[in-house]
Amino acid sequence: MTGNGVASIGECMLELSGQAGPNWRMGFAGDTFNTLWALHALSGDRPATYVSAFGDDPFSRSQIDFFAQNGIGIGASPVIPGARPGLYAITLTGAERSFTYWRGDAAARQLASDAQALAKSLENQALVYFSGITLAILDDAARKTLLAVVAKARAAGSLVAFDPNYRPRLWRQKEEAQASILDALAVTDIALPTFPDEQMLFGDATPQATAKRLGKLVAEVVVKNGEKPALIAANETLRSVPAVHVAAPVDTTGAGDSFNGAYLAARLAGHAPAAAVLRAHRVAASVVQVRGALAPFETLRAAFEDQAG
């Protein structure tokens, strides 16, 4: 590894979550930021960098300030005059969430517009993380730039982790998503797919089929499947690790992202894949018991270190 830091690439949005009555609470979240949040909380003193592009409006400034207050930098990410962040609102039916988005002209779509700045943000990182949503918000040329820069960081010694995180509404065609995700897997060391997404995109019949397919492309694969066991494909073997049951979840937003962050933190700390999945399951179970995508650091740490869990 080239350095001690962790970097995550993507889009952090303004999040509106419903409260009692007509009022809404504003926060900041997005799949790759949610993962970095957990990874940062659980990785001790490792420097954390969120790599994106930002506007110069008051909301963007508040976002960057929020990152800094929680020990997360933005590296060489560009700040674009006149641009602004995307926005989404969460509505809940019980604990299950649905989303409404306003993100078509978000600043993050320009995160790969300056290849040199992007490369500088990824220098000397122990880990680089990105997702299928990162790919989906970029145009074809920007995707190629992103993957070339990630490949360069990997060649320099960074470990690369990727969650395909397929969201159909972000892609023009399923075939475009398939091709882009396969290109990303070619520069990936750890893949963190979710089975229903892979079933929807690639037609896999079972989690085992997903694990075997991706295990031919990536050295280490963890297939998430909600409250069902996660499946590890590594060293040409498959291993199932049961999830943690939560009887009365409050909000499932960010559970899979926090699983990713906890798994990567555990692997960076030297835990074997199965032990890392156990910790990740505990963290995800703690996240579904709080509202919003970002659980307090102390909640994440308690679950991660819970030896009785």
Steps between C-alpha positions, in 0.01 A plus 500: 500500500620849419363688798275494803197692374161391371321672212147459370383635164146605417212730577393624842155657482277710717270258682149593612352253747140517617423585862175518693260744336587709194864568594807346336853457632792578268820300509770378264523148355568290193607140454877551480495769770300273731766232453782745567318623811503150650849422372634822652327435833648151521850558361669683783734774388492435126449823302166494315433676170172536316577547132232677298424842353323774692314822435568839653149556637416511873385136503827380347699705751295352783565153362877552488490649851307195623765271356778698669321502835501120484861461389437445129680703232425551131854468361543681171128475411398798285267772626300614196357854484125500459459127569303348787445159660229250415204448732289202604212443738434180697148379567443199723239228499573332829878458491523470122597813312434650162683792342416802289798663325598840359853442369508556123744793509685417822862614531614142568439413135822692430717306747715358218513815289856570620702178479803654672296619798333161527835321490640732767209415731581128463873528561641306795172338600494158663148449367295649217126431494230579243168364380272443205322822590832683463518360147135568422512875564789547255498521122695249292821703482498575873450131583807413295697770678387377840591138433837596354584705810381222732711248306800729541444521876469122516824457306667731752389271785151608607245231578186561290150411623183529294127452561308464170190650671279483190224763483308461170365856491855639478591309185380548144509127427567182695778410254678827576494421871624145441795615290599781737482279808708229334759765411506608866538143624812468283678752727352367827656299784191470723146488357200561728187428292142459622325190369164654396690763298710235328194288433327799339800601290668170410223246555678298772269234640659478846757681716731206431474572128592864564794401718632249247460738205675790673756272662639439150557875461599625846720338767265576792122522475235547771140460381258684728139384520315705762416296810606181325858370531781675316707283270879532473686388188877499553783258427266295278270417793155617608405570862164607639482732804158549667368853543383658827121501535337826609146442624375857455716705261439875500653604167695284254663799325876455472515147642684350203733800476593471868556126453751588229677755719524262794620211283774712345605640838530148637699379200737798525547413868608149404185298571428203276201531263261291714584696816465825305153396380392427859601850604334649193173318576501640855560852373224476238262371768580803716439740211147377429411588858558874450342748258694625200798363312770614743503337842703672777864396507462357852210279383710363215804441721302323772353257246834446327679412827214302658671168569175355637317575172 
